[in-house]
Coordinates of C-alpha atoms in Angstrom, one line a residue:
M1 CA -21.7 -40.9 -22.7
R2 CA -18.1 -42.0 -22.1
R3 CA -15.6 -39.1 -21.7
T4 CA -12.4 -39.2 -23.7
P5 CA -9.1 -38.2 -22.0
G6 CA -9.2 -35.0 -24.1
S7 CA -12.6 -34.0 -23.0
L8 CA -11.9 -34.8 -19.4
A9 CA -8.9 -32.4 -19.5
L10 CA -11.0 -29.7 -21.0
F11 CA -13.4 -30.1 -18.0
V12 CA -10.7 -30.4 -15.3
L13 CA -8.4 -27.6 -16.4
P14 CA -10.8 -24.7 -16.0
L15 CA -11.8 -26.1 -12.6
L16 CA -8.2 -26.2 -11.5
L17 CA -7.6 -22.7 -12.7
A18 CA -10.7 -21.5 -10.9
L19 CA -9.5 -23.1 -7.7
L20 CA -6.1 -21.6 -8.1
A21 CA -7.5 -18.2 -8.6
V22 CA -9.6 -18.6 -5.4
G23 CA -6.6 -19.8 -3.5
L24 CA -4.6 -16.8 -4.6
A25 CA -7.4 -14.4 -3.7
V26 CA -8.1 -15.7 -0.2
P27 CA -4.9 -14.4 1.5
R28 CA -5.5 -10.9 0.0
L29 CA -9.1 -10.9 1.0
A30 CA -8.2 -12.0 4.5
A31 CA -5.5 -9.3 4.7
A32 CA -8.0 -6.7 3.5
F33 CA -10.5 -7.7 6.1
L34 CA -7.9 -7.6 8.9
L35 CA -6.7 -4.2 7.9
L36 CA -10.2 -2.6 8.4
P37 CA -9.5 -1.5 12.0
A38 CA -6.3 0.3 10.8
H39 CA -8.0 2.2 8.0
G40 CA -6.8 5.8 8.1
I41 CA -5.0 5.6 11.4
V42 CA -1.5 5.5 9.9
E43 CA -2.3 8.4 7.6
A44 CA -3.8 10.5 10.3
A45 CA -0.9 9.9 12.7
G46 CA 1.6 10.7 9.9
K47 CA -0.1 14.0 9.4
G48 CA 0.1 14.9 13.0
E49 CA -3.6 14.5 13.7
P50 CA -4.6 13.3 17.2
V51 CA -4.7 9.5 17.4
S52 CA -5.2 7.7 20.7
D53 CA -2.9 5.1 22.1
A54 CA -5.7 2.5 21.8
A55 CA -6.1 3.4 18.1
L56 CA -2.4 3.0 17.5
S57 CA -2.4 -0.4 19.2
R58 CA -5.4 -1.5 17.2
A59 CA -3.8 -0.4 13.9
L60 CA -0.5 -2.2 14.8
T61 CA -2.4 -5.4 15.7
A62 CA -4.3 -5.3 12.4
K63 CA -1.2 -4.5 10.3
T64 CA 0.8 -7.3 11.9
A65 CA -2.1 -9.9 11.4
A66 CA -2.5 -8.8 7.8
F67 CA 1.2 -9.2 7.1
R68 CA 1.0 -12.8 8.1
W69 CA -1.4 -13.4 5.2
V70 CA 0.3 -11.2 2.6
S71 CA 4.0 -10.1 2.6
D72 CA 3.1 -6.6 1.4
P73 CA 5.9 -4.0 1.7
K74 CA 3.5 -1.2 2.4
T75 CA 1.9 -3.1 5.3
Q76 CA 5.4 -3.8 6.7
S77 CA 6.4 -0.2 6.3
D78 CA 3.3 0.9 8.2
I79 CA 4.2 -1.5 11.0
G80 CA 7.5 0.3 11.3
T81 CA 5.8 3.7 11.2
L82 CA 3.4 2.7 14.0
H83 CA 6.3 1.4 16.1
L84 CA 8.1 4.7 15.6
L85 CA 5.1 6.7 16.7
A86 CA 4.6 4.5 19.7
A87 CA 8.3 4.9 20.6
H88 CA 8.0 8.7 20.6
R89 CA 4.9 8.4 22.9
A90 CA 6.8 6.1 25.3
G91 CA 9.9 8.3 25.2
T92 CA 12.7 7.3 22.9
G93 CA 15.2 7.2 25.7
S94 CA 13.1 4.8 27.8
P95 CA 13.5 1.0 27.7
E96 CA 10.1 0.7 26.1
G97 CA 10.9 3.4 23.6
I98 CA 14.2 1.8 22.6
R99 CA 12.5 -1.5 22.1
L100 CA 9.9 0.0 19.9
L101 CA 12.6 1.9 17.9
E102 CA 14.5 -1.3 17.3
E103 CA 11.3 -3.0 16.1
S104 CA 10.6 0.0 13.9
V105 CA 14.0 -0.4 12.3
T106 CA 13.5 -4.1 11.8
A107 CA 10.1 -3.7 10.2
I108 CA 11.1 -0.9 7.8
R109 CA 14.3 -2.7 6.7
A110 CA 12.1 -5.8 6.0
S111 CA 9.8 -3.6 3.9
L112 CA 12.7 -2.1 2.0
G113 CA 14.0 -5.6 1.4
L114 CA 10.7 -6.3 -0.4
S115 CA 10.6 -3.0 -2.3
P116 CA 13.5 -0.5 -2.1
A117 CA 11.7 2.2 -4.0
Q118 CA 9.9 3.7 -1.0
P119 CA 11.2 7.2 -0.2
Y120 CA 9.0 7.7 2.8
A121 CA 10.2 4.4 4.3
W122 CA 13.8 5.4 3.9
L123 CA 13.0 8.7 5.6
Q124 CA 11.3 6.8 8.5
L125 CA 14.3 4.5 8.8
F126 CA 16.5 7.6 9.0
Q127 CA 14.3 9.0 11.7
A128 CA 14.3 5.8 13.7
R129 CA 18.1 5.5 13.5
L130 CA 18.5 9.1 14.6
A131 CA 16.2 8.5 17.6
L132 CA 18.2 5.4 18.5
E133 CA 21.7 6.6 18.0
G134 CA 21.5 10.4 18.0
P135 CA 22.4 12.6 15.0
T136 CA 25.5 11.3 13.5
A137 CA 26.9 11.2 9.9
A138 CA 26.6 7.4 10.0
A139 CA 22.9 7.6 9.1
S140 CA 23.5 10.0 6.2
P141 CA 23.2 7.3 3.4
L142 CA 19.6 6.6 4.6
F143 CA 18.7 10.3 4.1
V144 CA 20.3 10.2 0.6
Q145 CA 18.2 7.1 -0.3
A146 CA 15.1 8.9 0.9
I147 CA 15.8 11.6 -1.7
R148 CA 17.2 9.4 -4.5
T149 CA 14.2 7.2 -4.7
A150 CA 11.9 10.1 -5.5
P151 CA 13.9 13.4 -5.8
T152 CA 11.1 15.5 -7.3
E153 CA 7.9 14.2 -5.6
S154 CA 6.5 17.4 -4.1
H155 CA 4.4 15.8 -1.4
I156 CA 7.5 14.4 0.4
V157 CA 9.9 17.4 -0.1
L158 CA 8.7 19.2 3.0
P159 CA 8.7 16.2 5.3
R160 CA 12.3 15.5 4.1
L161 CA 13.3 19.1 4.8
E162 CA 11.7 19.0 8.2
V163 CA 14.0 16.2 9.2
G164 CA 17.1 17.2 7.1
L165 CA 17.2 20.8 8.3
A166 CA 16.9 19.7 11.9
V167 CA 20.2 17.7 11.7
W168 CA 22.0 19.2 8.6
T169 CA 25.1 20.0 10.6
F170 CA 25.6 16.3 11.3
L171 CA 25.1 15.1 7.7
D172 CA 28.0 14.1 5.4
A173 CA 28.9 16.1 2.3
E174 CA 26.8 13.9 -0.1
A175 CA 23.7 14.2 2.1
V176 CA 24.1 17.9 2.4
R177 CA 24.4 18.2 -1.4
H178 CA 21.1 16.3 -1.8
L179 CA 19.5 18.4 1.0
K180 CA 20.4 21.6 -0.9
G181 CA 18.7 20.2 -4.0
Q182 CA 15.5 19.7 -2.0
V183 CA 15.8 23.2 -0.7
A184 CA 16.0 24.6 -4.2
L185 CA 13.0 22.5 -5.2
A186 CA 10.9 23.6 -2.2
A187 CA 11.8 27.2 -2.8
R188 CA 10.0 27.0 -6.2
Y189 CA 6.8 25.5 -4.9
H190 CA 6.7 25.9 -1.1
L191 CA 8.7 29.1 -0.4
W192 CA 6.8 30.3 2.6
P193 CA 6.8 26.9 4.5
L194 CA 10.5 26.5 3.6
T195 CA 11.3 30.0 5.1
E196 CA 9.4 29.2 8.3
M197 CA 11.2 25.9 8.5
T198 CA 14.5 27.6 8.0
K199 CA 14.0 30.0 10.8
K200 CA 12.7 27.2 13.1
R201 CA 15.7 25.0 12.4
H202 CA 18.3 27.8 12.4
A203 CA 19.4 26.7 8.9
L204 CA 19.8 30.1 7.2
K205 CA 23.4 29.5 6.1
L206 CA 22.5 26.2 4.3
V207 CA 19.4 27.5 2.7
R208 CA 21.0 30.7 1.4
E209 CA 23.8 28.6 -0.1
A210 CA 21.3 26.3 -1.8
L211 CA 19.6 29.4 -3.4
E212 CA 22.6 31.5 -4.3
E213 CA 22.5 30.4 -8.0
D214 CA 19.0 31.9 -8.3
P215 CA 19.3 35.5 -7.1
E216 CA 15.7 36.3 -7.7
L217 CA 14.5 33.4 -5.7
L218 CA 17.0 34.1 -3.0
N219 CA 15.8 37.7 -2.7
Q220 CA 12.2 36.5 -2.4
F221 CA 13.3 34.1 0.4
D222 CA 15.2 36.9 2.2
V223 CA 12.1 39.2 2.1
I224 CA 9.9 36.6 3.7
Y225 CA 12.6 35.6 6.2
R226 CA 12.9 39.2 7.4
R227 CA 9.1 39.3 7.9
L228 CA 9.0 36.3 10.2

């Protein structure tokens, strides 16, 4: 039976769509396969769990290979995180550490260029800049962005405070204002860890100023602080 142009189109079009779908799926499947060696390593290292140098190297190789297939902002951000971790292991003042920090900054900036709404990536960029340049007010906008992109996400409040309270005397006025907002938020949900962090970072003045509008909460903070 002779096919008409219309019937041929009905046959070819689904085939083309199927081939297109396969073509689009292949890079993601390849990236997912390449990421298998990195599974859990970035998360474990980020939590401070012990991760060997070999595991870090495998994860970095896997993430870099996967990014060649799919330009995913999370993968690129993880590459920056792994470089940052490796830099601290190498010593941030050593030539190798400085090289790794620079690569970390490059990777995280690339990730944020793909997707700016990544609070943890902004925080990592802030940390990498601090390690490269020392604590100066010039990096304050990065810390502000780390807060603005997700001001009330509880899982990142404490990591932001851990970094912010360590360098708060070097932050500009806007960054300090945002930091105080994080202190007030943490006091409602994580008062004990906040108090321990305050003592560790010698940030009592800032924290008490952040809580002075809530006398009851400030009193609870003071009671815990005196016990430490």
